[in-house]
JSON list of C-alpha atoms and ligand atoms in Angstrom, two decimals:
[
{"chain": "A", "resi": 1, "resn": "MET", "atom": "CA", "xyz": [60.57, 48.79, 2.81]},
{"chain": "A", "resi": 2, "resn": "LYS", "atom": "CA", "xyz": [62.46, 45.44, 2.71]},
{"chain": "A", "resi": 3, "resn": "VAL", "atom": "CA", "xyz": [61.46, 41.56, 2.57]},
{"chain": "A", "resi": 4, "resn": "ILE", "atom": "CA", "xyz": [64.39, 39.06, 3.01]},
{"chain": "A", "resi": 5, "resn": "ALA", "atom": "CA", "xyz": [63.37, 35.55, 1.95]},
{"chain": "A", "resi": 6, "resn": "LEU", "atom": "CA", "xyz": [65.51, 32.32, 3.30]},
{"chain": "A", "resi": 7, "resn": "ASN", "atom": "CA", "xyz": [65.40, 29.48, 1.24]},
{"chain": "A", "resi": 8, "resn": "ALA", "atom": "CA", "xyz": [66.40, 26.40, 3.04]},
{"chain": "A", "resi": 9, "resn": "SER", "atom": "CA", "xyz": [66.45, 23.86, 0.03]},
{"chain": "A", "resi": 10, "resn": "ALA", "atom": "CA", "xyz": [69.56, 21.87, -0.50]},
{"chain": "A", "resi": 11, "resn": "ARG", "atom": "CA", "xyz": [68.82, 22.73, -4.29]},
{"chain": "A", "resi": 12, "resn": "LYS", "atom": "CA", "xyz": [69.70, 26.15, -5.41]},
{"chain": "A", "resi": 13, "resn": "ASP", "atom": "CA", "xyz": [66.96, 27.80, -7.68]},
{"chain": "A", "resi": 14, "resn": "GLY", "atom": "CA", "xyz": [64.65, 24.74, -7.34]},
{"chain": "A", "resi": 15, "resn": "ASN", "atom": "CA", "xyz": [60.80, 24.61, -6.58]},
{"chain": "A", "resi": 16, "resn": "THR", "atom": "CA", "xyz": [61.06, 26.49, -3.09]},
{"chain": "A", "resi": 17, "resn": "ALA", "atom": "CA", "xyz": [63.20, 29.26, -4.85]},
{"chain": "A", "resi": 18, "resn": "ILE", "atom": "CA", "xyz": [60.47, 29.41, -7.57]},
{"chain": "A", "resi": 19, "resn": "LEU", "atom": "CA", "xyz": [57.76, 29.64, -4.90]},
{"chain": "A", "resi": 20, "resn": "LEU", "atom": "CA", "xyz": [59.50, 32.35, -2.92]},
{"chain": "A", "resi": 21, "resn": "ASN", "atom": "CA", "xyz": [60.02, 34.31, -6.23]},
{"chain": "A", "resi": 22, "resn": "THR", "atom": "CA", "xyz": [56.50, 34.15, -7.10]},
{"chain": "A", "resi": 23, "resn": "VAL", "atom": "CA", "xyz": [55.57, 35.75, -3.64]},
{"chain": "A", "resi": 24, "resn": "LEU", "atom": "CA", "xyz": [58.53, 38.30, -4.01]},
{"chain": "A", "resi": 25, "resn": "ASP", "atom": "CA", "xyz": [57.40, 39.42, -7.45]},
{"chain": "A", "resi": 26, "resn": "GLU", "atom": "CA", "xyz": [54.12, 40.56, -6.00]},
{"chain": "A", "resi": 27, "resn": "LEU", "atom": "CA", "xyz": [56.09, 42.57, -3.40]},
{"chain": "A", "resi": 28, "resn": "LYS", "atom": "CA", "xyz": [58.20, 44.08, -5.81]},
{"chain": "A", "resi": 29, "resn": "ASN", "atom": "CA", "xyz": [55.22, 45.08, -7.96]},
{"chain": "A", "resi": 30, "resn": "GLU", "atom": "CA", "xyz": [54.08, 47.10, -4.95]},
{"chain": "A", "resi": 31, "resn": "GLY", "atom": "CA", "xyz": [57.40, 48.77, -4.73]},
{"chain": "A", "resi": 32, "resn": "ILE", "atom": "CA", "xyz": [58.83, 46.77, -1.80]},
{"chain": "A", "resi": 33, "resn": "LYS", "atom": "CA", "xyz": [62.54, 45.78, -2.06]},
{"chain": "A", "resi": 34, "resn": "THR", "atom": "CA", "xyz": [63.43, 42.13, -1.88]},
{"chain": "A", "resi": 35, "resn": "ASP", "atom": "CA", "xyz": [66.32, 39.60, -1.30]},
{"chain": "A", "resi": 36, "resn": "MET", "atom": "CA", "xyz": [66.90, 35.94, -1.06]},
{"chain": "A", "resi": 37, "resn": "ILE", "atom": "CA", "xyz": [69.47, 34.06, 0.77]},
{"chain": "A", "resi": 38, "resn": "GLN", "atom": "CA", "xyz": [69.77, 30.34, -0.38]},
{"chain": "A", "resi": 39, "resn": "LEU", "atom": "CA", "xyz": [71.26, 27.83, 1.93]},
{"chain": "A", "resi": 40, "resn": "ALA", "atom": "CA", "xyz": [71.98, 25.28, -0.90]},
{"chain": "A", "resi": 41, "resn": "GLY", "atom": "CA", "xyz": [75.67, 24.14, -0.34]},
{"chain": "A", "resi": 42, "resn": "LYS", "atom": "CA", "xyz": [75.82, 25.64, 3.24]},
{"chain": "A", "resi": 43, "resn": "THR", "atom": "CA", "xyz": [75.42, 23.93, 6.47]},
{"chain": "A", "resi": 44, "resn": "LEU", "atom": "CA", "xyz": [73.98, 25.43, 9.41]},
{"chain": "A", "resi": 45, "resn": "ARG", "atom": "CA", "xyz": [74.42, 23.38, 12.75]},
{"chain": "A", "resi": 46, "resn": "GLY", "atom": "CA", "xyz": [71.43, 23.27, 15.46]},
{"chain": "A", "resi": 47, "resn": "CYS", "atom": "CA", "xyz": [71.44, 24.85, 18.57]},
{"chain": "A", "resi": 48, "resn": "THR", "atom": "CA", "xyz": [74.17, 23.82, 21.08]},
{"chain": "A", "resi": 49, "resn": "ALA", "atom": "CA", "xyz": [72.25, 24.94, 24.15]},
{"chain": "A", "resi": 50, "resn": "CYS", "atom": "CA", "xyz": [75.33, 26.79, 25.50]},
{"chain": "A", "resi": 51, "resn": "ASN", "atom": "CA", "xyz": [72.91, 29.54, 26.46]},
{"chain": "A", "resi": 52, "resn": "LYS", "atom": "CA", "xyz": [75.38, 32.23, 25.80]},
{"chain": "A", "resi": 53, "resn": "CYS", "atom": "CA", "xyz": [72.98, 34.24, 23.90]},
{"chain": "A", "resi": 54, "resn": "MET", "atom": "CA", "xyz": [71.08, 34.56, 27.11]},
{"chain": "A", "resi": 55, "resn": "LYS", "atom": "CA", "xyz": [73.91, 36.31, 28.53]},
{"chain": "A", "resi": 56, "resn": "THR", "atom": "CA", "xyz": [75.65, 38.33, 26.02]},
{"chain": "A", "resi": 57, "resn": "LEU", "atom": "CA", "xyz": [72.40, 39.94, 24.86]},
{"chain": "A", "resi": 58, "resn": "ASP", "atom": "CA", "xyz": [74.05, 40.86, 21.69]},
{"chain": "A", "resi": 59, "resn": "LYS", "atom": "CA", "xyz": [71.41, 39.62, 19.28]},
{"chain": "A", "resi": 60, "resn": "HIS", "atom": "CA", "xyz": [73.75, 37.07, 17.71]},
{"chain": "A", "resi": 61, "resn": "CYS", "atom": "CA", "xyz": [74.64, 33.28, 18.24]},
{"chain": "A", "resi": 62, "resn": "ALA", "atom": "CA", "xyz": [77.77, 32.31, 20.03]},
{"chain": "A", "resi": 63, "resn": "VAL", "atom": "CA", "xyz": [78.57, 29.66, 17.34]},
{"chain": "A", "resi": 64, "resn": "LYS", "atom": "CA", "xyz": [80.17, 31.59, 14.72]},
{"chain": "A", "resi": 65, "resn": "LYS", "atom": "CA", "xyz": [81.48, 29.13, 12.30]},
{"chain": "A", "resi": 66, "resn": "ASP", "atom": "CA", "xyz": [78.59, 29.31, 9.91]},
{"chain": "A", "resi": 67, "resn": "ILE", "atom": "CA", "xyz": [76.45, 32.20, 8.36]},
{"chain": "A", "resi": 68, "resn": "LEU", "atom": "CA", "xyz": [73.69, 32.06, 10.67]},
{"chain": "A", "resi": 69, "resn": "ASN", "atom": "CA", "xyz": [74.51, 35.74, 12.09]},
{"chain": "A", "resi": 70, "resn": "ASP", "atom": "CA", "xyz": [74.82, 36.94, 8.69]},
{"chain": "A", "resi": 71, "resn": "ILE", "atom": "CA", "xyz": [71.06, 35.86, 8.14]},
{"chain": "A", "resi": 72, "resn": "ILE", "atom": "CA", "xyz": [70.11, 37.35, 11.60]},
{"chain": "A", "resi": 73, "resn": "ASP", "atom": "CA", "xyz": [71.73, 40.78, 10.50]},
{"chain": "A", "resi": 74, "resn": "GLN", "atom": "CA", "xyz": [69.91, 40.63, 7.27]},
{"chain": "A", "resi": 75, "resn": "MET", "atom": "CA", "xyz": [66.46, 39.78, 8.94]},
{"chain": "A", "resi": 76, "resn": "LEU", "atom": "CA", "xyz": [66.99, 42.57, 11.58]},
{"chain": "A", "resi": 77, "resn": "SER", "atom": "CA", "xyz": [67.35, 45.11, 8.83]},
{"chain": "A", "resi": 78, "resn": "ALA", "atom": "CA", "xyz": [64.23, 43.72, 7.02]},
{"chain": "A", "resi": 79, "resn": "ASP", "atom": "CA", "xyz": [60.54, 44.69, 7.48]},
{"chain": "A", "resi": 80, "resn": "GLY", "atom": "CA", "xyz": [59.24, 41.25, 6.33]},
{"chain": "A", "resi": 81, "resn": "ILE", "atom": "CA", "xyz": [60.51, 37.93, 6.49]},
{"chain": "A", "resi": 82, "resn": "LEU", "atom": "CA", "xyz": [59.64, 35.12, 4.12]},
{"chain": "A", "resi": 83, "resn": "LEU", "atom": "CA", "xyz": [60.94, 31.44, 5.06]},
{"chain": "A", "resi": 84, "resn": "GLY", "atom": "CA", "xyz": [60.85, 28.67, 2.46]},
{"chain": "A", "resi": 85, "resn": "SER", "atom": "CA", "xyz": [61.36, 24.86, 2.77]},
{"chain": "A", "resi": 86, "resn": "PRO", "atom": "CA", "xyz": [60.93, 21.87, 0.81]},
{"chain": "A", "resi": 87, "resn": "THR", "atom": "CA", "xyz": [59.32, 18.94, 2.40]},
{"chain": "A", "resi": 88, "resn": "TYR", "atom": "CA", "xyz": [61.97, 16.38, 3.58]},
{"chain": "A", "resi": 89, "resn": "PHE", "atom": "CA", "xyz": [60.49, 13.39, 5.45]},
{"chain": "A", "resi": 90, "resn": "SER", "atom": "CA", "xyz": [57.33, 15.34, 6.14]},
{"chain": "A", "resi": 91, "resn": "ASP", "atom": "CA", "xyz": [59.16, 18.27, 7.77]},
{"chain": "A", "resi": 92, "resn": "VAL", "atom": "CA", "xyz": [61.30, 20.96, 6.92]},
{"chain": "A", "resi": 93, "resn": "THR", "atom": "CA", "xyz": [64.89, 20.42, 5.81]},
{"chain": "A", "resi": 94, "resn": "ALA", "atom": "CA", "xyz": [67.66, 20.31, 8.59]},
{"chain": "A", "resi": 95, "resn": "ASN", "atom": "CA", "xyz": [68.95, 23.82, 7.58]},
{"chain": "A", "resi": 96, "resn": "MET", "atom": "CA", "xyz": [65.64, 25.26, 8.33]},
{"chain": "A", "resi": 97, "resn": "ARG", "atom": "CA", "xyz": [65.33, 23.39, 11.65]},
{"chain": "A", "resi": 98, "resn": "ALA", "atom": "CA", "xyz": [68.81, 24.92, 12.63]},
{"chain": "A", "resi": 99, "resn": "PHE", "atom": "CA", "xyz": [67.76, 28.10, 11.46]},
{"chain": "A", "resi": 100, "resn": "ILE", "atom": "CA", "xyz": [64.75, 27.99, 13.71]},
{"chain": "A", "resi": 101, "resn": "GLU", "atom": "CA", "xyz": [66.45, 26.70, 16.57]},
{"chain": "A", "resi": 102, "resn": "ARG", "atom": "CA", "xyz": [69.22, 29.23, 16.81]},
{"chain": "A", "resi": 103, "resn": "SER", "atom": "CA", "xyz": [67.65, 32.41, 15.62]},
{"chain": "A", "resi": 104, "resn": "GLY", "atom": "CA", "xyz": [64.75, 31.74, 17.60]},
{"chain": "A", "resi": 105, "resn": "ARG", "atom": "CA", "xyz": [66.76, 31.41, 20.78]},
{"chain": "A", "resi": 106, "resn": "VAL", "atom": "CA", "xyz": [68.75, 34.35, 20.24]},
{"chain": "A", "resi": 107, "resn": "SER", "atom": "CA", "xyz": [65.43, 36.45, 19.30]},
{"chain": "A", "resi": 108, "resn": "ARG", "atom": "CA", "xyz": [63.98, 35.06, 22.53]},
{"chain": "A", "resi": 109, "resn": "ALA", "atom": "CA", "xyz": [66.82, 36.04, 24.61]},
{"chain": "A", "resi": 110, "resn": "ASN", "atom": "CA", "xyz": [66.79, 39.54, 23.16]},
{"chain": "A", "resi": 111, "resn": "ASP", "atom": "CA", "xyz": [63.27, 40.71, 23.87]},
{"chain": "A", "resi": 112, "resn": "TYR", "atom": "CA", "xyz": [62.16, 38.93, 20.69]},
{"chain": "A", "resi": 113, "resn": "MET", "atom": "CA", "xyz": [63.99, 41.25, 18.56]},
{"chain": "A", "resi": 114, "resn": "LEU", "atom": "CA", "xyz": [62.03, 39.92, 15.32]},
{"chain": "A", "resi": 115, "resn": "LYS", "atom": "CA", "xyz": [58.57, 40.98, 16.79]},
{"chain": "A", "resi": 116, "resn": "ARG", "atom": "CA", "xyz": [56.12, 42.66, 14.93]},
{"chain": "A", "resi": 117, "resn": "LYS", "atom": "CA", "xyz": [57.77, 42.08, 11.59]},
{"chain": "A", "resi": 118, "resn": "VAL", "atom": "CA", "xyz": [55.53, 40.71, 8.97]},
{"chain": "A", "resi": 119, "resn": "GLY", "atom": "CA", "xyz": [56.54, 36.82, 8.36]},
{"chain": "A", "resi": 120, "resn": "ALA", "atom": "CA", "xyz": [55.21, 33.91, 6.46]},
{"chain": "A", "resi": 121, "resn": "GLY", "atom": "CA", "xyz": [56.41, 30.46, 5.45]},
{"chain": "A", "resi": 122, "resn": "VAL", "atom": "CA", "xyz": [56.04, 28.58, 2.14]},
{"chain": "A", "resi": 123, "resn": "VAL", "atom": "CA", "xyz": [56.66, 24.88, 1.19]},
{"chain": "A", "resi": 124, "resn": "ALA", "atom": "CA", "xyz": [57.36, 22.86, -1.89]},
{"chain": "A", "resi": 125, "resn": "VAL", "atom": "CA", "xyz": [56.27, 19.21, -1.84]},
{"chain": "A", "resi": 126, "resn": "ARG", "atom": "CA", "xyz": [56.06, 16.18, -4.18]},
{"chain": "A", "resi": 127, "resn": "ARG", "atom": "CA", "xyz": [53.08, 14.64, -2.58]},
{"chain": "A", "resi": 128, "resn": "ALA", "atom": "CA", "xyz": [52.89, 14.56, 1.26]},
{"chain": "A", "resi": 129, "resn": "GLY", "atom": "CA", "xyz": [54.01, 16.08, 4.41]},
{"chain": "A", "resi": 130, "resn": "ALA", "atom": "CA", "xyz": [53.83, 19.62, 3.44]},
{"chain": "A", "resi": 131, "resn": "ILE", "atom": "CA", "xyz": [51.52, 20.72, 6.50]},
{"chain": "A", "resi": 132, "resn": "PRO", "atom": "CA", "xyz": [53.93, 19.57, 9.22]},
{"chain": "A", "resi": 133, "resn": "ALA", "atom": "CA", "xyz": [56.71, 21.58, 7.23]},
{"chain": "A", "resi": 134, "resn": "PHE", "atom": "CA", "xyz": [54.40, 24.55, 7.00]},
{"chain": "A", "resi": 135, "resn": "THR", "atom": "CA", "xyz": [53.37, 24.38, 10.61]},
{"chain": "A", "resi": 136, "resn": "GLY", "atom": "CA", "xyz": [56.90, 24.20, 11.78]},
{"chain": "A", "resi": 137, "resn": "MET", "atom": "CA", "xyz": [57.62, 27.47, 10.03]},
{"chain": "A", "resi": 138, "resn": "PHE", "atom": "CA", "xyz": [54.36, 29.01, 11.39]},
{"chain": "A", "resi": 139, "resn": "LEU", "atom": "CA", "xyz": [54.89, 27.80, 15.06]},
{"chain": "A", "resi": 140, "resn": "TYR", "atom": "CA", "xyz": [58.26, 29.83, 14.85]},
{"chain": "A", "resi": 141, "resn": "LEU", "atom": "CA", "xyz": [56.91, 32.94, 13.38]},
{"chain": "A", "resi": 142, "resn": "HIS", "atom": "CA", "xyz": [54.17, 33.02, 15.94]},
{"chain": "A", "resi": 143, "resn": "TYR", "atom": "CA", "xyz": [56.50, 32.43, 18.78]},
{"chain": "A", "resi": 144, "resn": "MET", "atom": "CA", "xyz": [58.60, 35.17, 17.49]},
{"chain": "A", "resi": 145, "resn": "GLN", "atom": "CA", "xyz": [55.53, 37.49, 17.81]},
{"chain": "A", "resi": 146, "resn": "MET", "atom": "CA", "xyz": [55.53, 38.26, 13.94]},
{"chain": "A", "resi": 147, "resn": "VAL", "atom": "CA", "xyz": [52.48, 39.28, 12.15]},
{"chain": "A", "resi": 148, "resn": "ILE", "atom": "CA", "xyz": [51.45, 36.73, 9.68]},
{"chain": "A", "resi": 149, "resn": "PRO", "atom": "CA", "xyz": [49.41, 37.22, 6.48]},
{"chain": "A", "resi": 150, "resn": "GLY", "atom": "CA", "xyz": [46.91, 34.70, 5.27]},
{"chain": "A", "resi": 151, "resn": "SER", "atom": "CA", "xyz": [46.47, 33.28, 1.73]},
{"chain": "A", "resi": 152, "resn": "SER", "atom": "CA", "xyz": [43.68, 31.69, -0.19]},
{"chain": "A", "resi": 153, "resn": "TYR", "atom": "CA", "xyz": [45.15, 28.41, 0.85]},
{"chain": "A", "resi": 154, "resn": "TRP", "atom": "CA", "xyz": [48.04, 27.09, 2.86]},
{"chain": "A", "resi": 155, "resn": "ASN", "atom": "CA", "xyz": [51.28, 28.18, 1.09]},
{"chain": "A", "resi": 156, "resn": "VAL", "atom": "CA", "xyz": [52.13, 25.04, -0.52]},
{"chain": "A", "resi": 157, "resn": "GLY", "atom": "CA", "xyz": [53.40, 24.38, -4.07]},
{"chain": "A", "resi": 158, "resn": "ILE", "atom": "CA", "xyz": [53.42, 20.85, -5.62]},
{"chain": "A", "resi": 159, "resn": "GLY", "atom": "CA", "xyz": [56.36, 19.60, -7.79]},
{"chain": "A", "resi": 160, "resn": "ARG", "atom": "CA", "xyz": [59.20, 17.05, -7.76]},
{"chain": "A", "resi": 161, "resn": "ASP", "atom": "CA", "xyz": [61.51, 17.92, -10.46]},
{"chain": "A", "resi": 162, "resn": "ILE", "atom": "CA", "xyz": [63.00, 21.44, -10.64]},
{"chain": "A", "resi": 163, "resn": "GLY", "atom": "CA", "xyz": [60.24, 23.55, -12.40]},
{"chain": "A", "resi": 164, "resn": "ASP", "atom": "CA", "xyz": [57.43, 21.17, -11.69]},
{"chain": "A", "resi": 165, "resn": "VAL", "atom": "CA", "xyz": [55.70, 23.79, -9.14]},
{"chain": "A", "resi": 166, "resn": "LEU", "atom": "CA", "xyz": [55.02, 26.05, -12.27]},
{"chain": "A", "resi": 167, "resn": "LYS", "atom": "CA", "xyz": [52.54, 23.55, -13.18]},
{"chain": "A", "resi": 168, "resn": "ASP", "atom": "CA", "xyz": [50.45, 23.94, -9.95]},
{"chain": "A", "resi": 169, "resn": "GLU", "atom": "CA", "xyz": [48.11, 26.65, -10.94]},
{"chain": "A", "resi": 170, "resn": "GLU", "atom": "CA", "xyz": [46.65, 26.72, -7.36]},
{"chain": "A", "resi": 171, "resn": "GLY", "atom": "CA", "xyz": [49.99, 26.64, -5.62]},
{"chain": "A", "resi": 172, "resn": "LEU", "atom": "CA", "xyz": [51.22, 29.70, -7.81]},
{"chain": "A", "resi": 173, "resn": "GLN", "atom": "CA", "xyz": [47.92, 31.53, -6.99]},
{"chain": "A", "resi": 174, "resn": "THR", "atom": "CA", "xyz": [48.38, 30.83, -3.38]},
{"chain": "A", "resi": 175, "resn": "MET", "atom": "CA", "xyz": [51.82, 32.61, -3.58]},
{"chain": "A", "resi": 176, "resn": "LYS", "atom": "CA", "xyz": [50.64, 35.65, -5.41]},
{"chain": "A", "resi": 177, "resn": "THR", "atom": "CA", "xyz": [47.62, 36.05, -2.78]},
{"chain": "A", "resi": 178, "resn": "LEU", "atom": "CA", "xyz": [50.06, 35.65, 0.00]},
{"chain": "A", "resi": 179, "resn": "GLY", "atom": "CA", "xyz": [52.56, 38.31, -1.76]},
{"chain": "A", "resi": 180, "resn": "GLN", "atom": "CA", "xyz": [49.72, 40.70, -2.17]},
{"chain": "A", "resi": 181, "resn": "ASN", "atom": "CA", "xyz": [48.40, 40.16, 1.55]},
{"chain": "A", "resi": 182, "resn": "MET", "atom": "CA", "xyz": [52.03, 40.49, 2.83]},
{"chain": "A", "resi": 183, "resn": "ALA", "atom": "CA", "xyz": [52.61, 43.87, 0.81]},
{"chain": "A", "resi": 184, "resn": "TRP", "atom": "CA", "xyz": [49.09, 45.07, 2.09]},
{"chain": "A", "resi": 185, "resn": "LEU", "atom": "CA", "xyz": [50.01, 44.29, 5.66]},
{"chain": "A", "resi": 186, "resn": "LEU", "atom": "CA", "xyz": [53.67, 45.77, 5.52]},
{"chain": "A", "resi": 187, "resn": "LYS", "atom": "CA", "xyz": [52.11, 48.98, 4.27]},
{"chain": "A", "resi": 188, "resn": "LYS", "atom": "CA", "xyz": [49.46, 48.99, 6.97]},
{"chain": "A", "resi": 189, "resn": "VAL", "atom": "CA", "xyz": [51.93, 48.34, 9.77]},
{"chain": "A", "resi": 190, "resn": "ALA", "atom": "CA", "xyz": [54.23, 51.20, 8.49]},
{"chain": "A", "resi": 191, "resn": "ASP", "atom": "CA", "xyz": [51.23, 53.54, 8.17]},
{"chain": "A", "resi": 192, "resn": "PRO", "atom": "CA", "xyz": [47.99, 52.48, 9.35]},
{"chain": "A", "resi": 193, "resn": "LYS", "atom": "CA", "xyz": [46.11, 55.55, 7.80]},
{"chain": "A", "resi": 194, "resn": "LYS", "atom": "CA", "xyz": [47.14, 54.56, 4.38]},
{"chain": "A", "resi": 195, "resn": "LYS", "atom": "CA", "xyz": [44.73, 52.96, 2.18]},
{"chain": "B", "resi": 201, "resn": "FMN", "atom": "C1", "xyz": [65.69, 14.10, 1.44]},
{"chain": "B", "resi": 201, "resn": "FMN", "atom": "C2", "xyz": [64.50, 14.50, 0.78]},
{"chain": "B", "resi": 201, "resn": "FMN", "atom": "C3", "xyz": [63.39, 13.94, 1.39]},
{"chain": "B", "resi": 201, "resn": "FMN", "atom": "C4", "xyz": [61.82, 14.37, 0.75]},
{"chain": "B", "resi": 201, "resn": "FMN", "atom": "N1", "xyz": [60.93, 14.02, 1.51]},
{"chain": "B", "resi": 201, "resn": "FMN", "atom": "C5", "xyz": [59.55, 14.26, 0.92]},
{"chain": "B", "resi": 201, "resn": "FMN", "atom": "C6", "xyz": [58.50, 13.91, 1.59]},
{"chain": "B", "resi": 201, "resn": "FMN", "atom": "O1", "xyz": [58.46, 13.79, 2.68]},
{"chain": "B", "resi": 201, "resn": "FMN", "atom": "N2", "xyz": [57.29, 14.23, 0.82]},
{"chain": "B", "resi": 201, "resn": "FMN", "atom": "C7", "xyz": [57.24, 14.81, -0.32]},
{"chain": "B", "resi": 201, "resn": "FMN", "atom": "O2", "xyz": [56.14, 14.93, -0.88]},
{"chain": "B", "resi": 201, "resn": "FMN", "atom": "N3", "xyz": [58.45, 15.00, -1.05]},
{"chain": "B", "resi": 201, "resn": "FMN", "atom": "C8", "xyz": [59.51, 14.87, -0.50]},
{"chain": "B", "resi": 201, "resn": "FMN", "atom": "N4", "xyz": [60.85, 14.96, -1.05]},
{"chain": "B", "resi": 201, "resn": "FMN", "atom": "C9", "xyz": [60.73, 15.75, -2.37]},
{"chain": "B", "resi": 201, "resn": "FMN", "atom": "C10", "xyz": [60.77, 17.37, -2.34]},
{"chain": "B", "resi": 201, "resn": "FMN", "atom": "O3", "xyz": [60.16, 17.73, -1.34]},
{"chain": "B", "resi": 201, "resn": "FMN", "atom": "C11", "xyz": [60.40, 17.91, -3.73]},
{"chain": "B", "resi": 201, "resn": "FMN", "atom": "O4", "xyz": [61.06, 17.50, -4.80]},
{"chain": "B", "resi": 201, "resn": "FMN", "atom": "C12", "xyz": [60.55, 19.47, -3.56]},
{"chain": "B", "resi": 201, "resn": "FMN", "atom": "O5", "xyz": [59.92, 20.07, -4.81]},
{"chain": "B", "resi": 201, "resn": "FMN", "atom": "C13", "xyz": [62.06, 19.93, -3.63]},
{"chain": "B", "resi": 201, "resn": "FMN", "atom": "O6", "xyz": [62.10, 21.43, -3.48]},
{"chain": "B", "resi": 201, "resn": "FMN", "atom": "P1", "xyz": [63.33, 22.16, -4.07]},
{"chain": "B", "resi": 201, "resn": "FMN", "atom": "O7", "xyz": [63.41, 22.01, -5.56]},
{"chain": "B", "resi": 201, "resn": "FMN", "atom": "O8", "xyz": [63.14, 23.56, -3.54]},
{"chain": "B", "resi": 201, "resn": "FMN", "atom": "O9", "xyz": [64.62, 21.31, -3.32]},
{"chain": "B", "resi": 201, "resn": "FMN", "atom": "C14", "xyz": [61.90, 14.99, -0.49]},
{"chain": "B", "resi": 201, "resn": "FMN", "atom": "C15", "xyz": [63.18, 15.26, -1.14]},
{"chain": "B", "resi": 201, "resn": "FMN", "atom": "C16", "xyz": [64.42, 15.09, -0.59]},
{"chain": "B", "resi": 201, "resn": "FMN", "atom": "C17", "xyz": [65.62, 15.38, -1.30]}
]
């Protein structure tokens, strides 16, 4: 069993990575394999609306100049998908938006190829705008027909400089609870009779 995390921050190993790792640590405690893709230093472009994915039906985007198809391959091989974005101007980052547009279009074209994977999104924020960012990822996961676990609050951690989120105790607890619920759900989906 494996969960792949996608960190769409422009800062490698920043607050979003810390929040994602807090979730992943709980999954690891439950024996689930994890991996993280960090998009810092990489650029994903948005959907070109070429609609080639609607014809090729090959589970890939026709735009092959960036790593979107590599990300798709890793997600297809995973049981769970964890998205992470900092809040940029009260929304997700441009890279997360591009990921949502293109992987969403490809998934839709291929009979919702990510459906019934367990999916969740987490957000780092300095002060305001986290909920639109959280909602953007939630709406994607929902449309992709993923199964979304809850937590003890919405999945938000507060901090500006790298490491600040470690001071947000409630945010960290929310990530831990999310990780525990995600592990529980992954095991139930794999084997409903298991306690
Ligand atoms: C371009 C840009 C836009 C931002 N917009 C917001 C915002 O709208 N609201 C907010 O509270 N913080 C905003 N921030 C702050 C980040 O969300 C915050 O520093 C976050 O912890 C960064 O996470 P990271 O370390 O994973 O990059 C912005 C930061 C940048 C670089």
